[in-house]
Amino acid sequence: MSFEWGTIVKSINWTLVFNLINFAILLYLLKRLLFKPAIKYLDKRRETIHGRMQSAQADEERAARLVAEQKETLAEARQRAEGIVEAAQREAESAIAASKGEAREAAERILEDGRRQLAQERDRMIAQLREAYAEITVLGAERVLDREIRIEDHRRLLDQLLEEIDEERLRIES
């Protein structure tokens, strides 16, 4: 079978040709009116998504930096707090030591005051005893002499008696 172009051209259906031309026009119109705007929209959408992803990565990096800074700040705050606690403990210990020292000094002062008061009381009692001995001696001497002694004699006798009592007392204490 041999095909001749003449028979082929006669047998071509003109409907098919118009359909092909219509299809080509449709493709051109779709490309021009639909595909280009759709591709532009998809490119724009891709760029928007890419920008948002970069922004999200930058935000994530910034958040990581902030977390690291907060950890450092927290560590510094802990160190400062530990330093403050240690300083407070040292101050408390020194205050306790100072209070103990002051208490010891106060106790020593109280003891010293007590000793001083005891010494003063002892001296006062010794003076009272001397006066009592002197009075007893004078009374005894008056009875022995059966007369009244003059004030000058009385003072002289008292001074002699006190000196003798002091000498005897010093011998007894030694």
PDB file of C-alpha atoms in Angstrom:
ATOM      1  CA  MET A   1       0.000   0.000   0.000  1.00  0.00           C
ATOM      2  CA  SER A   2       1.333   3.090  -0.943  1.00  0.00           C
ATOM      3  CA  PHE A   3       0.308   6.221   0.535  1.00  0.00           C
ATOM      4  CA  GLU A   4       0.096   9.265  -1.419  1.00  0.00           C
ATOM      5  CA  TRP A   5      -0.057  12.626  -0.013  1.00  0.00           C
ATOM      6  CA  GLY A   6      -3.024  13.472  -1.965  1.00  0.00           C
ATOM      7  CA  THR A   7      -5.050  10.722  -0.468  1.00  0.00           C
ATOM      8  CA  ILE A   8      -3.695  11.558   2.956  1.00  0.00           C
ATOM      9  CA  VAL A   9      -4.602  15.177   2.596  1.00  0.00           C
ATOM     10  CA  LYS A  10      -8.058  14.231   1.474  1.00  0.00           C
ATOM     11  CA  SER A  11      -8.473  11.875   4.320  1.00  0.00           C
ATOM     12  CA  ILE A  12      -7.295  14.386   6.934  1.00  0.00           C
ATOM     13  CA  ASN A  13     -10.131  15.398   8.975  1.00  0.00           C
ATOM     14  CA  TRP A  14     -10.346  19.101   9.201  1.00  0.00           C
ATOM     15  CA  THR A  15     -11.858  18.764  12.626  1.00  0.00           C
ATOM     16  CA  LEU A  16      -8.674  17.243  13.870  1.00  0.00           C
ATOM     17  CA  VAL A  17      -6.692  20.171  12.553  1.00  0.00           C
ATOM     18  CA  PHE A  18      -8.970  22.672  14.214  1.00  0.00           C
ATOM     19  CA  ASN A  19      -8.746  20.687  17.435  1.00  0.00           C
ATOM     20  CA  LEU A  20      -4.954  20.803  17.266  1.00  0.00           C
ATOM     21  CA  ILE A  21      -4.994  24.547  16.590  1.00  0.00           C
ATOM     22  CA  ASN A  22      -7.452  25.039  19.447  1.00  0.00           C
ATOM     23  CA  PHE A  23      -5.243  22.925  21.707  1.00  0.00           C
ATOM     24  CA  ALA A  24      -2.165  24.988  20.789  1.00  0.00           C
ATOM     25  CA  ILE A  25      -4.097  28.240  21.460  1.00  0.00           C
ATOM     26  CA  LEU A  26      -5.332  26.796  24.769  1.00  0.00           C
ATOM     27  CA  LEU A  27      -1.787  25.854  25.755  1.00  0.00           C
ATOM     28  CA  TYR A  28      -0.570  29.341  24.883  1.00  0.00           C
ATOM     29  CA  LEU A  29      -3.375  30.984  26.841  1.00  0.00           C
ATOM     30  CA  LEU A  30      -2.896  28.658  29.814  1.00  0.00           C
ATOM     31  CA  LYS A  31       0.817  29.325  29.814  1.00  0.00           C
ATOM     32  CA  ARG A  32       0.289  33.039  29.501  1.00  0.00           C
ATOM     33  CA  LEU A  33      -2.658  33.476  31.819  1.00  0.00           C
ATOM     34  CA  LEU A  34      -2.383  30.600  34.317  1.00  0.00           C
ATOM     35  CA  PHE A  35       1.084  29.054  34.477  1.00  0.00           C
ATOM     36  CA  LYS A  36       3.100  32.285  34.662  1.00  0.00           C
ATOM     37  CA  PRO A  37       0.985  33.756  37.506  1.00  0.00           C
ATOM     38  CA  ALA A  38       0.957  30.367  39.251  1.00  0.00           C
ATOM     39  CA  ILE A  39       4.747  30.054  38.927  1.00  0.00           C
ATOM     40  CA  LYS A  40       5.164  33.667  40.123  1.00  0.00           C
ATOM     41  CA  TYR A  41       2.907  32.905  43.110  1.00  0.00           C
ATOM     42  CA  LEU A  42       4.843  29.690  43.892  1.00  0.00           C
ATOM     43  CA  ASP A  43       8.201  31.531  43.592  1.00  0.00           C
ATOM     44  CA  LYS A  44       6.939  34.297  45.837  1.00  0.00           C
ATOM     45  CA  ARG A  45       5.633  31.697  48.307  1.00  0.00           C
ATOM     46  CA  ARG A  46       8.983  29.849  48.196  1.00  0.00           C
ATOM     47  CA  GLU A  47      10.842  33.112  48.941  1.00  0.00           C
ATOM     48  CA  THR A  48       8.457  33.923  51.797  1.00  0.00           C
ATOM     49  CA  ILE A  49       8.941  30.464  53.303  1.00  0.00           C
ATOM     50  CA  HIS A  50      12.704  30.740  52.835  1.00  0.00           C
ATOM     51  CA  GLY A  51      12.697  34.171  54.561  1.00  0.00           C
ATOM     52  CA  ARG A  52      10.606  32.844  57.420  1.00  0.00           C
ATOM     53  CA  MET A  53      12.936  29.868  57.827  1.00  0.00           C
ATOM     54  CA  GLN A  54      15.954  32.180  57.953  1.00  0.00           C
ATOM     55  CA  SER A  55      14.141  34.383  60.448  1.00  0.00           C
ATOM     56  CA  ALA A  56      13.272  31.317  62.527  1.00  0.00           C
ATOM     57  CA  GLN A  57      16.893  30.157  62.449  1.00  0.00           C
ATOM     58  CA  ALA A  58      18.059  33.638  63.497  1.00  0.00           C
ATOM     59  CA  ASP A  59      15.470  33.647  66.297  1.00  0.00           C
ATOM     60  CA  GLU A  60      16.596  30.185  67.368  1.00  0.00           C
ATOM     61  CA  GLU A  61      20.241  31.305  67.435  1.00  0.00           C
ATOM     62  CA  ARG A  62      19.271  34.437  69.373  1.00  0.00           C
ATOM     63  CA  ALA A  63      17.278  32.307  71.829  1.00  0.00           C
ATOM     64  CA  ALA A  64      20.262  29.974  72.254  1.00  0.00           C
ATOM     65  CA  ARG A  65      22.493  32.990  72.962  1.00  0.00           C
ATOM     66  CA  LEU A  66      19.981  34.343  75.471  1.00  0.00           C
ATOM     67  CA  VAL A  67      19.770  30.958  77.203  1.00  0.00           C
ATOM     68  CA  ALA A  68      23.583  30.832  77.390  1.00  0.00           C
ATOM     69  CA  GLU A  69      23.671  34.396  78.761  1.00  0.00           C
ATOM     70  CA  GLN A  70      20.993  33.546  81.317  1.00  0.00           C
ATOM     71  CA  LYS A  71      22.968  30.473  82.411  1.00  0.00           C
ATOM     72  CA  GLU A  72      26.089  32.609  82.794  1.00  0.00           C
ATOM     73  CA  THR A  73      24.140  35.263  84.688  1.00  0.00           C
ATOM     74  CA  LEU A  74      22.613  32.585  86.914  1.00  0.00           C
ATOM     75  CA  ALA A  75      26.044  31.080  87.579  1.00  0.00           C
ATOM     76  CA  GLU A  76      27.429  34.540  88.438  1.00  0.00           C
ATOM     77  CA  ALA A  77      24.445  35.206  90.709  1.00  0.00           C
ATOM     78  CA  ARG A  78      25.026  31.884  92.467  1.00  0.00           C
ATOM     79  CA  GLN A  79      28.686  32.713  92.949  1.00  0.00           C
ATOM     80  CA  ARG A  80      27.783  36.156  94.307  1.00  0.00           C
ATOM     81  CA  ALA A  81      25.167  34.609  96.597  1.00  0.00           C
ATOM     82  CA  GLU A  82      27.693  32.056  97.862  1.00  0.00           C
ATOM     83  CA  GLY A  83      30.178  34.881  98.436  1.00  0.00           C
ATOM     84  CA  ILE A  84      27.562  36.857 100.340  1.00  0.00           C
ATOM     85  CA  VAL A  85      26.667  33.815 102.451  1.00  0.00           C
ATOM     86  CA  GLU A  86      30.337  33.126 103.185  1.00  0.00           C
ATOM     87  CA  ALA A  87      30.922  36.776 104.089  1.00  0.00           C
ATOM     88  CA  ALA A  88      27.863  36.723 106.345  1.00  0.00           C
ATOM     89  CA  GLN A  89      29.137  33.559 108.024  1.00  0.00           C
ATOM     90  CA  ARG A  90      32.556  35.117 108.539  1.00  0.00           C
ATOM     91  CA  GLU A  91      30.959  38.271 109.937  1.00  0.00           C
ATOM     92  CA  ALA A  92      28.734  36.187 112.213  1.00  0.00           C
ATOM     93  CA  GLU A  93      31.746  34.211 113.441  1.00  0.00           C
ATOM     94  CA  SER A  94      33.713  37.379 114.051  1.00  0.00           C
ATOM     95  CA  ALA A  95      30.705  38.931 115.815  1.00  0.00           C
ATOM     96  CA  ILE A  96      30.398  35.812 117.976  1.00  0.00           C
ATOM     97  CA  ALA A  97      34.115  35.912 118.733  1.00  0.00           C
ATOM     98  CA  ALA A  98      33.878  39.633 119.540  1.00  0.00           C
ATOM     99  CA  SER A  99      30.850  39.000 121.753  1.00  0.00           C
ATOM    100  CA  LYS A 100      32.704  36.230 123.548  1.00  0.00           C
ATOM    101  CA  GLY A 101      35.669  38.549 124.048  1.00  0.00           C
ATOM    102  CA  GLU A 102      33.407  41.318 125.304  1.00  0.00           C
ATOM    103  CA  ALA A 103      31.660  38.851 127.606  1.00  0.00           C
ATOM    104  CA  ARG A 104      35.027  37.695 128.968  1.00  0.00           C
ATOM    105  CA  GLU A 105      36.071  41.308 129.496  1.00  0.00           C
ATOM    106  CA  ALA A 106      32.771  42.091 131.201  1.00  0.00           C
ATOM    107  CA  ALA A 107      33.126  39.015 133.405  1.00  0.00           C
ATOM    108  CA  GLU A 108      36.674  40.029 134.279  1.00  0.00           C
ATOM    109  CA  ARG A 109      35.470  43.565 135.059  1.00  0.00           C
ATOM    110  CA  ILE A 110      32.695  42.158 137.232  1.00  0.00           C
ATOM    111  CA  LEU A 111      35.157  39.882 139.019  1.00  0.00           C
ATOM    112  CA  GLU A 112      37.573  42.755 139.465  1.00  0.00           C
ATOM    113  CA  ASP A 113      34.779  44.983 140.788  1.00  0.00           C
ATOM    114  CA  GLY A 114      33.745  42.191 143.146  1.00  0.00           C
ATOM    115  CA  ARG A 115      37.320  41.751 144.337  1.00  0.00           C
ATOM    116  CA  ARG A 116      37.649  45.481 144.795  1.00  0.00           C
ATOM    117  CA  GLN A 117      34.368  45.629 146.732  1.00  0.00           C
ATOM    118  CA  LEU A 118      35.473  42.674 148.842  1.00  0.00           C
ATOM    119  CA  ALA A 119      38.762  44.406 149.568  1.00  0.00           C
ATOM    120  CA  GLN A 120      36.934  47.618 150.456  1.00  0.00           C
ATOM    121  CA  GLU A 121      34.482  45.699 152.662  1.00  0.00           C
ATOM    122  CA  ARG A 122      37.369  43.825 154.280  1.00  0.00           C
ATOM    123  CA  ASP A 123      39.227  47.092 154.916  1.00  0.00           C
ATOM    124  CA  ARG A 124      36.026  48.647 156.322  1.00  0.00           C
ATOM    125  CA  MET A 125      35.466  45.659 158.580  1.00  0.00           C
ATOM    126  CA  ILE A 126      39.074  45.748 159.732  1.00  0.00           C
ATOM    127  CA  ALA A 127      38.686  49.444 160.518  1.00  0.00           C
ATOM    128  CA  GLN A 128      35.478  48.670 162.448  1.00  0.00           C
ATOM    129  CA  LEU A 129      37.278  45.878 164.300  1.00  0.00           C
ATOM    130  CA  ARG A 130      40.129  48.215 165.160  1.00  0.00           C
ATOM    131  CA  GLU A 131      37.673  50.746 166.493  1.00  0.00           C
ATOM    132  CA  ALA A 132      35.934  48.019 168.490  1.00  0.00           C
ATOM    133  CA  TYR A 133      39.273  46.757 169.854  1.00  0.00           C
ATOM    134  CA  ALA A 134      40.232  50.285 170.722  1.00  0.00           C
ATOM    135  CA  GLU A 135      36.967  50.867 172.535  1.00  0.00           C
ATOM    136  CA  ILE A 136      37.318  47.578 174.387  1.00  0.00           C
ATOM    137  CA  THR A 137      40.871  48.432 175.272  1.00  0.00           C
ATOM    138  CA  VAL A 138      39.906  51.871 176.494  1.00  0.00           C
ATOM    139  CA  LEU A 139      37.096  50.432 178.560  1.00  0.00           C
ATOM    140  CA  GLY A 140      39.467  47.849 179.959  1.00  0.00           C
ATOM    141  CA  ALA A 141      42.045  50.493 180.709  1.00  0.00           C
ATOM    142  CA  GLU A 142      39.427  52.706 182.369  1.00  0.00           C
ATOM    143  CA  ARG A 143      38.416  49.895 184.606  1.00  0.00           C
ATOM    144  CA  VAL A 144      41.988  49.081 185.420  1.00  0.00           C
ATOM    145  CA  LEU A 145      42.844  52.643 186.089  1.00  0.00           C
ATOM    146  CA  ASP A 146      39.421  53.352 187.367  1.00  0.00           C
ATOM    147  CA  ARG A 147      39.489  56.758 185.942  1.00  0.00           C
ATOM    148  CA  GLU A 148      38.591  58.539 182.753  1.00  0.00           C
ATOM    149  CA  ILE A 149      41.209  59.006 180.094  1.00  0.00           C
ATOM    150  CA  ARG A 150      41.568  62.286 178.293  1.00  0.00           C
ATOM    151  CA  ILE A 151      40.855  62.481 174.581  1.00  0.00           C
ATOM    152  CA  GLU A 152      44.508  63.019 173.654  1.00  0.00           C
ATOM    153  CA  ASP A 153      45.572  60.007 175.672  1.00  0.00           C
ATOM    154  CA  HIS A 154      42.754  58.049 174.168  1.00  0.00           C
ATOM    155  CA  ARG A 155      43.890  58.813 170.577  1.00  0.00           C
ATOM    156  CA  ARG A 156      47.504  57.987 171.359  1.00  0.00           C
ATOM    157  CA  LEU A 157      46.527  54.684 172.968  1.00  0.00           C
ATOM    158  CA  LEU A 158      44.303  53.862 169.973  1.00  0.00           C
ATOM    159  CA  ASP A 159      47.081  54.565 167.482  1.00  0.00           C
ATOM    160  CA  GLN A 160      49.490  52.346 169.442  1.00  0.00           C
ATOM    161  CA  LEU A 161      46.896  49.604 169.666  1.00  0.00           C
ATOM    162  CA  LEU A 162      46.159  49.763 165.933  1.00  0.00           C
ATOM    163  CA  GLU A 163      49.829  49.514 165.090  1.00  0.00           C
ATOM    164  CA  GLU A 164      50.181  46.463 167.319  1.00  0.00           C
ATOM    165  CA  ILE A 165      47.078  44.884 165.797  1.00  0.00           C
ATOM    166  CA  ASP A 166      48.429  45.521 162.271  1.00  0.00           C
ATOM    167  CA  GLU A 167      51.770  43.963 163.180  1.00  0.00           C
ATOM    168  CA  GLU A 168      50.082  40.904 164.709  1.00  0.00           C
ATOM    169  CA  ARG A 169      47.773  40.545 161.733  1.00  0.00           C
ATOM    170  CA  LEU A 170      50.673  40.751 159.287  1.00  0.00           C
ATOM    171  CA  ARG A 171      52.453  37.999 161.206  1.00  0.00           C
ATOM    172  CA  ILE A 172      49.307  35.853 161.176  1.00  0.00           C
ATOM    173  CA  GLU A 173      48.657  36.342 157.420  1.00  0.00           C
ATOM    174  CA  SER A 174      52.304  35.663 156.506  1.00  0.00           C
TER     175      SER A 174
END
